[in-house]
mmCIF file of C-alpha atoms in Angstrom:
data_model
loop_
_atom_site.group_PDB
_atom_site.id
_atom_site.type_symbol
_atom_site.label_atom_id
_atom_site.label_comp_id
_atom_site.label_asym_id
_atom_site.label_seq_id
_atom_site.Cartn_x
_atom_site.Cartn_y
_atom_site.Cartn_z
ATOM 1 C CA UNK Y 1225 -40.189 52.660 7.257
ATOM 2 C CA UNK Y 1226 -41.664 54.607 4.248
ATOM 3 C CA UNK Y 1227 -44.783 56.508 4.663
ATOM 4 C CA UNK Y 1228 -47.339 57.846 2.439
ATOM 5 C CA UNK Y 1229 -47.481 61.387 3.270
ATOM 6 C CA UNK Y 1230 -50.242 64.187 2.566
ATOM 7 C CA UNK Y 1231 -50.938 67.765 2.205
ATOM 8 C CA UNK Y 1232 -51.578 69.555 3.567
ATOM 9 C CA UNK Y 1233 -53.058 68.399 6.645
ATOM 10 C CA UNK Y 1234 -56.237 70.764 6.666
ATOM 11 C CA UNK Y 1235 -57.702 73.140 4.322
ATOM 12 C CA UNK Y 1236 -60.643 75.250 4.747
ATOM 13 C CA UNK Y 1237 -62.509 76.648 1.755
ATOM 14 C CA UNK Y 1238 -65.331 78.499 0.182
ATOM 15 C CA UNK Y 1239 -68.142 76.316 -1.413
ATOM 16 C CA UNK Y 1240 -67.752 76.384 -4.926
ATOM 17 C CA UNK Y 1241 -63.939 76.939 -4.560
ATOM 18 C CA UNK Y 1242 -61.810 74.238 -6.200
ATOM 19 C CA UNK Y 1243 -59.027 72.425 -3.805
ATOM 20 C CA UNK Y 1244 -56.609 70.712 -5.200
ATOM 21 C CA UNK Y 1245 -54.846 67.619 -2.347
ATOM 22 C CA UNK Y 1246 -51.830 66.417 -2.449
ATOM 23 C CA UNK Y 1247 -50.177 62.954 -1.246
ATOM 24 C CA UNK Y 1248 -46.682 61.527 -1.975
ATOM 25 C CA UNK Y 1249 -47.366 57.186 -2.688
ATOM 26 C CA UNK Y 1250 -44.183 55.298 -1.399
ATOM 27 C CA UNK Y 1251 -41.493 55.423 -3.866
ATOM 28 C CA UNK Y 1252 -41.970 51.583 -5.580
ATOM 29 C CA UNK Y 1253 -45.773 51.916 -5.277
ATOM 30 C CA UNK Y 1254 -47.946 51.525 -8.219
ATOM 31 C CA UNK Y 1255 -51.471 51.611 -7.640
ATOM 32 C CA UNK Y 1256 -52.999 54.681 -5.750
ATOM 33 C CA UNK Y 1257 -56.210 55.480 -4.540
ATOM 34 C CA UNK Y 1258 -58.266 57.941 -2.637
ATOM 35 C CA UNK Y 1259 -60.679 57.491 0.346
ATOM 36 C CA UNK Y 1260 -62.579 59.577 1.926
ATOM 37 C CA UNK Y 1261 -64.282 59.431 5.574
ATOM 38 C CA UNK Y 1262 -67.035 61.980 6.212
ATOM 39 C CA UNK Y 1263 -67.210 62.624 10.201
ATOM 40 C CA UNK Y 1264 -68.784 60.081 12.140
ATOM 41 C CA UNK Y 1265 -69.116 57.631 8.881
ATOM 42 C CA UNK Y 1266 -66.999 54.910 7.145
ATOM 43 C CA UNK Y 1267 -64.219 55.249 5.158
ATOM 44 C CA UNK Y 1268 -65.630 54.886 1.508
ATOM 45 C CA UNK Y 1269 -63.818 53.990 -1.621
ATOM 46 C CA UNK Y 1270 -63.537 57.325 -4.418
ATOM 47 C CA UNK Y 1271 -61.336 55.950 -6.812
ATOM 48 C CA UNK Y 1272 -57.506 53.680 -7.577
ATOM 49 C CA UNK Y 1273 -55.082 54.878 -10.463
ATOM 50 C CA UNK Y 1274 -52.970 52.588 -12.279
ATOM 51 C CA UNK Y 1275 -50.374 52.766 -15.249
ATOM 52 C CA UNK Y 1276 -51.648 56.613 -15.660
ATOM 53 C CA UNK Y 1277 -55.257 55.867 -15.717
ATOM 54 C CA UNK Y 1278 -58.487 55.335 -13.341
ATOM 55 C CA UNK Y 1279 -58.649 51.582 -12.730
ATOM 56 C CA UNK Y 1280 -62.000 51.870 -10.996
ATOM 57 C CA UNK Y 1281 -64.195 54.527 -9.422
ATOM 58 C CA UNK Y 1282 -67.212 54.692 -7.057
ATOM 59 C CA UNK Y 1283 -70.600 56.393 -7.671
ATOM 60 C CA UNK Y 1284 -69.334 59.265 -5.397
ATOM 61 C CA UNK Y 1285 -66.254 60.191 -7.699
ATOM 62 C CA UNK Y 1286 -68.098 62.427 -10.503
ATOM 63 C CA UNK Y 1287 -67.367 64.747 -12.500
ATOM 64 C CA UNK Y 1288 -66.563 67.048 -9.551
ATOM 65 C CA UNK Y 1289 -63.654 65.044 -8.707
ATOM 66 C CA UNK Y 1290 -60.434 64.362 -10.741
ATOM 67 C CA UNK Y 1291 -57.091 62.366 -9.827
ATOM 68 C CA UNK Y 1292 -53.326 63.212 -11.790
ATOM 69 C CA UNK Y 1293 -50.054 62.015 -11.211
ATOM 70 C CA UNK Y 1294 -47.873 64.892 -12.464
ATOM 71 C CA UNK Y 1295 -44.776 63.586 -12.025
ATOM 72 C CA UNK Y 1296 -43.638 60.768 -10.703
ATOM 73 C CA UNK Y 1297 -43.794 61.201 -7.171
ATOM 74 C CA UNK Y 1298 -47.177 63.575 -6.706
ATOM 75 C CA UNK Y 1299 -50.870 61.912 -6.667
ATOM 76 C CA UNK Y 1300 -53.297 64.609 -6.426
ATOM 77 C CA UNK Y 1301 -57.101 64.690 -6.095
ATOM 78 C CA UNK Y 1302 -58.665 67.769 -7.639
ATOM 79 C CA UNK Y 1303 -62.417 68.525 -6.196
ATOM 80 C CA UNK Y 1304 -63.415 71.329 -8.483
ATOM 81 C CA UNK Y 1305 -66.796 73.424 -7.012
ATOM 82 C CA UNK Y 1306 -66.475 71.755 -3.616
ATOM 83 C CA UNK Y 1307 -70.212 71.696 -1.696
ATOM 84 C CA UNK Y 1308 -70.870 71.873 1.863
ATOM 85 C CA UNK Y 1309 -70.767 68.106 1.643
ATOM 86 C CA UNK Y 1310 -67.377 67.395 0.107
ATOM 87 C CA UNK Y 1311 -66.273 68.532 4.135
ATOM 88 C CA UNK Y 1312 -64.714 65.056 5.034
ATOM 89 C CA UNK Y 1313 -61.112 63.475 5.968
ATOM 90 C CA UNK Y 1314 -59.569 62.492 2.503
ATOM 91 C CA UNK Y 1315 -56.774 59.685 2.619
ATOM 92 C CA UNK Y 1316 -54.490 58.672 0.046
ATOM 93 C CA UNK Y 1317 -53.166 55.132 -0.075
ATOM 94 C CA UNK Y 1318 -50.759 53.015 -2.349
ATOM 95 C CA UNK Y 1319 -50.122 49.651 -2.706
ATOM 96 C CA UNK Y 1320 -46.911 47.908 -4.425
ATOM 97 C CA UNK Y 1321 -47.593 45.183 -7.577
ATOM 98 C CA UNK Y 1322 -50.051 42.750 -8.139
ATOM 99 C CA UNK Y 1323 -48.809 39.674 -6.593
ATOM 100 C CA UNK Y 1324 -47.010 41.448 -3.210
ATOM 101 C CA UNK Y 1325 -49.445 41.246 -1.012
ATOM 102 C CA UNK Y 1326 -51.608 44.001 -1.519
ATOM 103 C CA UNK Y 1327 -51.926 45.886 1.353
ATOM 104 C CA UNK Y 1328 -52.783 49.365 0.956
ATOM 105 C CA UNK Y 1329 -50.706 51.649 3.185
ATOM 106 C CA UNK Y 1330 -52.759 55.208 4.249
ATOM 107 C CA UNK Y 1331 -51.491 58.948 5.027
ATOM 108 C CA UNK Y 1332 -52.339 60.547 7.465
ATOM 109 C CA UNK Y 1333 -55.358 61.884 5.717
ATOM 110 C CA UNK Y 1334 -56.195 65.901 4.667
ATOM 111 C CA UNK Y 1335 -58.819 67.502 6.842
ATOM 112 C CA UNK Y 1336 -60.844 69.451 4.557
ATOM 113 C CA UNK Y 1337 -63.990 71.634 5.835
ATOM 114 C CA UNK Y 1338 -66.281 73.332 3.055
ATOM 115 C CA UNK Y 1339 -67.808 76.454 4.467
ATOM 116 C CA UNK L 683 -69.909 44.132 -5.137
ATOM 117 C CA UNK L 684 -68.041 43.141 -2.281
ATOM 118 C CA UNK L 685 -69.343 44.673 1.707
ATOM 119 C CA UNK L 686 -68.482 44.212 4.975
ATOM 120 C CA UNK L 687 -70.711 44.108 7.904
ATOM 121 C CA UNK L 688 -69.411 45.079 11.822
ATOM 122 C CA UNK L 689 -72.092 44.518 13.963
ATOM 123 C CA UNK L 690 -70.527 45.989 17.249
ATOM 124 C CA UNK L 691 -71.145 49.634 16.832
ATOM 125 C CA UNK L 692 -69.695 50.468 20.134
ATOM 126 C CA UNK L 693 -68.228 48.462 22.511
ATOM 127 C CA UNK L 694 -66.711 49.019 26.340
ATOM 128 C CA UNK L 695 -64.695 46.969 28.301
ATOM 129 C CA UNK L 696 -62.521 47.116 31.125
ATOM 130 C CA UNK L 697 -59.252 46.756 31.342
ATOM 131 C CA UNK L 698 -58.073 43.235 31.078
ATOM 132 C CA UNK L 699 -61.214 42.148 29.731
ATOM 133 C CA UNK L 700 -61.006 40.140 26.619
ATOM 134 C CA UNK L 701 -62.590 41.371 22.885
ATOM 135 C CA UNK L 702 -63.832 40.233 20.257
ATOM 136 C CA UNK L 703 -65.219 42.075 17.263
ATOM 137 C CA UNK L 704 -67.314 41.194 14.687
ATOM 138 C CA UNK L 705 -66.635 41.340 10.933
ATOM 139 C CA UNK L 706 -68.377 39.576 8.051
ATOM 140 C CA UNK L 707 -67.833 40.368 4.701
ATOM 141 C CA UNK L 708 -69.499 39.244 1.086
ATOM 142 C CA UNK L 709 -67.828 38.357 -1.777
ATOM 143 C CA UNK L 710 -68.097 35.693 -4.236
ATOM 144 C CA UNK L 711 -64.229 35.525 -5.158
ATOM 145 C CA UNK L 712 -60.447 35.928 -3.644
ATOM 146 C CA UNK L 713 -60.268 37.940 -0.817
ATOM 147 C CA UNK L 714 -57.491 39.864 1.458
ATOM 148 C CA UNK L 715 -58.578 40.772 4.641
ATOM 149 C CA UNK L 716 -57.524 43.101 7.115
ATOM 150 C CA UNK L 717 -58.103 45.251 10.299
ATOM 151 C CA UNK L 718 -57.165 48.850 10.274
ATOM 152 C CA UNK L 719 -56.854 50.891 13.913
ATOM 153 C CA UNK L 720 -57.570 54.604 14.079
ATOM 154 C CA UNK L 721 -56.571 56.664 17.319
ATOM 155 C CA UNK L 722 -58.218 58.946 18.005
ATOM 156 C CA UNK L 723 -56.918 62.164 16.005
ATOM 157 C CA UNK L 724 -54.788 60.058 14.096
ATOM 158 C CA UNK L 725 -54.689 58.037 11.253
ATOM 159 C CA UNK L 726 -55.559 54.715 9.640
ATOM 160 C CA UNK L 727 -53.135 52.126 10.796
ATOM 161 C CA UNK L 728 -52.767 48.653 9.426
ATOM 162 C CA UNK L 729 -53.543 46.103 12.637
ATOM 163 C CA UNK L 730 -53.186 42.178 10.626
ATOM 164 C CA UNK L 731 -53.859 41.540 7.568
ATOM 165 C CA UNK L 732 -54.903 37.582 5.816
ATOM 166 C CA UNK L 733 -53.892 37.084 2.108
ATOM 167 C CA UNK L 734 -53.582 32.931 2.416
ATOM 168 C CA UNK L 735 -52.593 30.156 4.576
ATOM 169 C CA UNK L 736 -52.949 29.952 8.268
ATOM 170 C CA UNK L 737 -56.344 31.364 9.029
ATOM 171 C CA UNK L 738 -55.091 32.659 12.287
ATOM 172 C CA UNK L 739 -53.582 35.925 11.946
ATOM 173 C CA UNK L 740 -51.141 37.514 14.731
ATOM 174 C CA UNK L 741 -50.923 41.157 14.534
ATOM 175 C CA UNK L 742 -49.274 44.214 16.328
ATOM 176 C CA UNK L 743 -50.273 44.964 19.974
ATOM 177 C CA UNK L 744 -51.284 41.313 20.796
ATOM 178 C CA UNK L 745 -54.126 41.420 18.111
ATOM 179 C CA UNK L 746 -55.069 38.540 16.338
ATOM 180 C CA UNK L 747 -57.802 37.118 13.793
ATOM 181 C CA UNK L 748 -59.685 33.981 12.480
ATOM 182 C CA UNK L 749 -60.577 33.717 8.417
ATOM 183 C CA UNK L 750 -63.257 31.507 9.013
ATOM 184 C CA UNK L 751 -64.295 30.939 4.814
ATOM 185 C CA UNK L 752 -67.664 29.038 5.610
ATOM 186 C CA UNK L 753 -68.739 31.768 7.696
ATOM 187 C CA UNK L 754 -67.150 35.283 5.705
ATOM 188 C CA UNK L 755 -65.878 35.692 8.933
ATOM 189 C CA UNK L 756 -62.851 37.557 10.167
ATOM 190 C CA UNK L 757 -63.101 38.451 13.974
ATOM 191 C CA UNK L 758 -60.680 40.477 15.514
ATOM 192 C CA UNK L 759 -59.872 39.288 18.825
ATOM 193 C CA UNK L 760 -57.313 40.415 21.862
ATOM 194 C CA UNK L 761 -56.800 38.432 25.234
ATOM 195 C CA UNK L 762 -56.558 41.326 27.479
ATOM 196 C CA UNK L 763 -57.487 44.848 26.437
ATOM 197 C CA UNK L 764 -55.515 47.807 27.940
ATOM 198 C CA UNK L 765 -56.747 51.265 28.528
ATOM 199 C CA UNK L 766 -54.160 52.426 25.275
ATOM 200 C CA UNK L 767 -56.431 50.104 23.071
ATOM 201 C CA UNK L 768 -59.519 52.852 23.105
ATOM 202 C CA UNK L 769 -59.880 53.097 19.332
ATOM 203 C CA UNK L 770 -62.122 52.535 16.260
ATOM 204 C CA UNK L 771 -61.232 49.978 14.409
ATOM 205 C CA UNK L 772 -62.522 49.123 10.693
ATOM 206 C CA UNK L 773 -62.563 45.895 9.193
ATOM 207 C CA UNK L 774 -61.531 45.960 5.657
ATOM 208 C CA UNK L 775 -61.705 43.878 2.289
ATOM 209 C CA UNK L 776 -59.621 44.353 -0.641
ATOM 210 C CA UNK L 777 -61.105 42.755 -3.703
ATOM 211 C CA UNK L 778 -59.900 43.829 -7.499
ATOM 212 C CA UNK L 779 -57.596 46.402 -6.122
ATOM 213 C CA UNK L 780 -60.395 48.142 -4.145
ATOM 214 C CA UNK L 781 -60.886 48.260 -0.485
ATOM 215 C CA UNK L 782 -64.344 48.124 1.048
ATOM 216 C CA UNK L 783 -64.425 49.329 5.065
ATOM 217 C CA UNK L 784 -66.706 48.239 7.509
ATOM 218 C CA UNK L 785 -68.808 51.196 9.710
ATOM 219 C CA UNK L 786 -66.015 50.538 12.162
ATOM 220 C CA UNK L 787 -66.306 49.469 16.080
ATOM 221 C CA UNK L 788 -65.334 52.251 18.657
ATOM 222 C CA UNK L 789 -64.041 50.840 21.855
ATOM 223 C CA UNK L 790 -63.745 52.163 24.527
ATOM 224 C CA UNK L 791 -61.700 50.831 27.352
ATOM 225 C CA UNK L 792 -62.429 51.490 30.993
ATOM 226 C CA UNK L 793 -59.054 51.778 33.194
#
């Protein structure tokens, strides 16, 4: 069964650092998205991507935070001059069409700890 | 904007007992609903899902759940819990393309 996949699985980096994370949609996907889960709290909504463009975006994706799909298989979430409190599990997700039942599947998320 | 409400926090059963967990959600339009398991170290997995129809939903692992539309409802309930069902699981609603997630229920089962 096709996956979403991620990477890398952790990173570890020095506040004000930029990270750049990486996830690979499944193949006849369309609309992407990013969530992220800080420990011990909910998974909240950052942002979905459609047709090359942000289709919506939550209060926490700012200017900090950026999404590209470089080529056609990459979706990546840039986070440039992470804080302490960009340390959180980040997941990617995709969904096929409008009209297929829109069930977003997840990676396996990228650990990410801001020191 | 659309939220979702899980009351049970934390919840511990035995083995064999039965579960039920809470979910309520709010949102004036069209709805899909779903349950989402996370192991522990592991990642989000989808458990059932409800798009239309039948508002009893069979899912993997002997999971099920009831839309109940009067109520915003959608309980996640099991017959018989087993010790490999210790887990958080996050009730979930995708309106306009965006998925809202409940605080999530950790349970813990007792062997």
């Amino acid at each position: 069964e096709p996956e979403v996949t991620q990477t890398p699985s952790h990173q570890v980096t020095q506040m004000g650092q930029e990270v750049i994370l990486r996830c690979v949609p499944i193949s006849n996907h369309l609309y992407f998205y990013w969530y992220r889960q800080i420990l011990g709290q909910k998974v909240e909504f950052l942002v979905s991507f459609y047709n090359n463009e942000i289709s919506e975006k939550s209060e926490i994706f700012d200017d900090q935070f950026s999404v590209e799909r470089p080529d056609g298989s990459n979706f990546t979430l840039k986070i440039r001059s992470t804080k302490l409190e960009d340390s959180a599990m980040y997941f990617c997700a995709s969904s096929p069409p409008p009209g297929q039942k829109e069930t977003q599947y997840f990676g396996p998320g990228t650990r990410l700890l801001v020191l | 904007a659309q939220s979702v409400s899980q009351h049970n926090h934390h919840v511990i059963l035995s083995e064999a007992a039965s579960l039920e967990l809470g979910c309520n959600y709010s949102y004036g339009g069209t709805v899909n609903l779903f349950w989402y398991v996370q192991y522990p170290g592991q990642h989000l997995q989808l458990l059932l899902k409800y798009f239309s129809g039948d508002p009893l939903v069979k899912g993997i692992k002997g999971f099920e759940a009831e839309f109940i539309k009067s109520k915003f409802s959608f309980n996640l309930r099991k017959p018989s819990v087993q010790w490999s069902d210790t887990a958080e699981y996050f009730c979930a609603v995708n309106a306009r393309q965006k998925v809202t997630f409940g605080t999530g229920t950790k349970l813990q089962v007792i062997p």
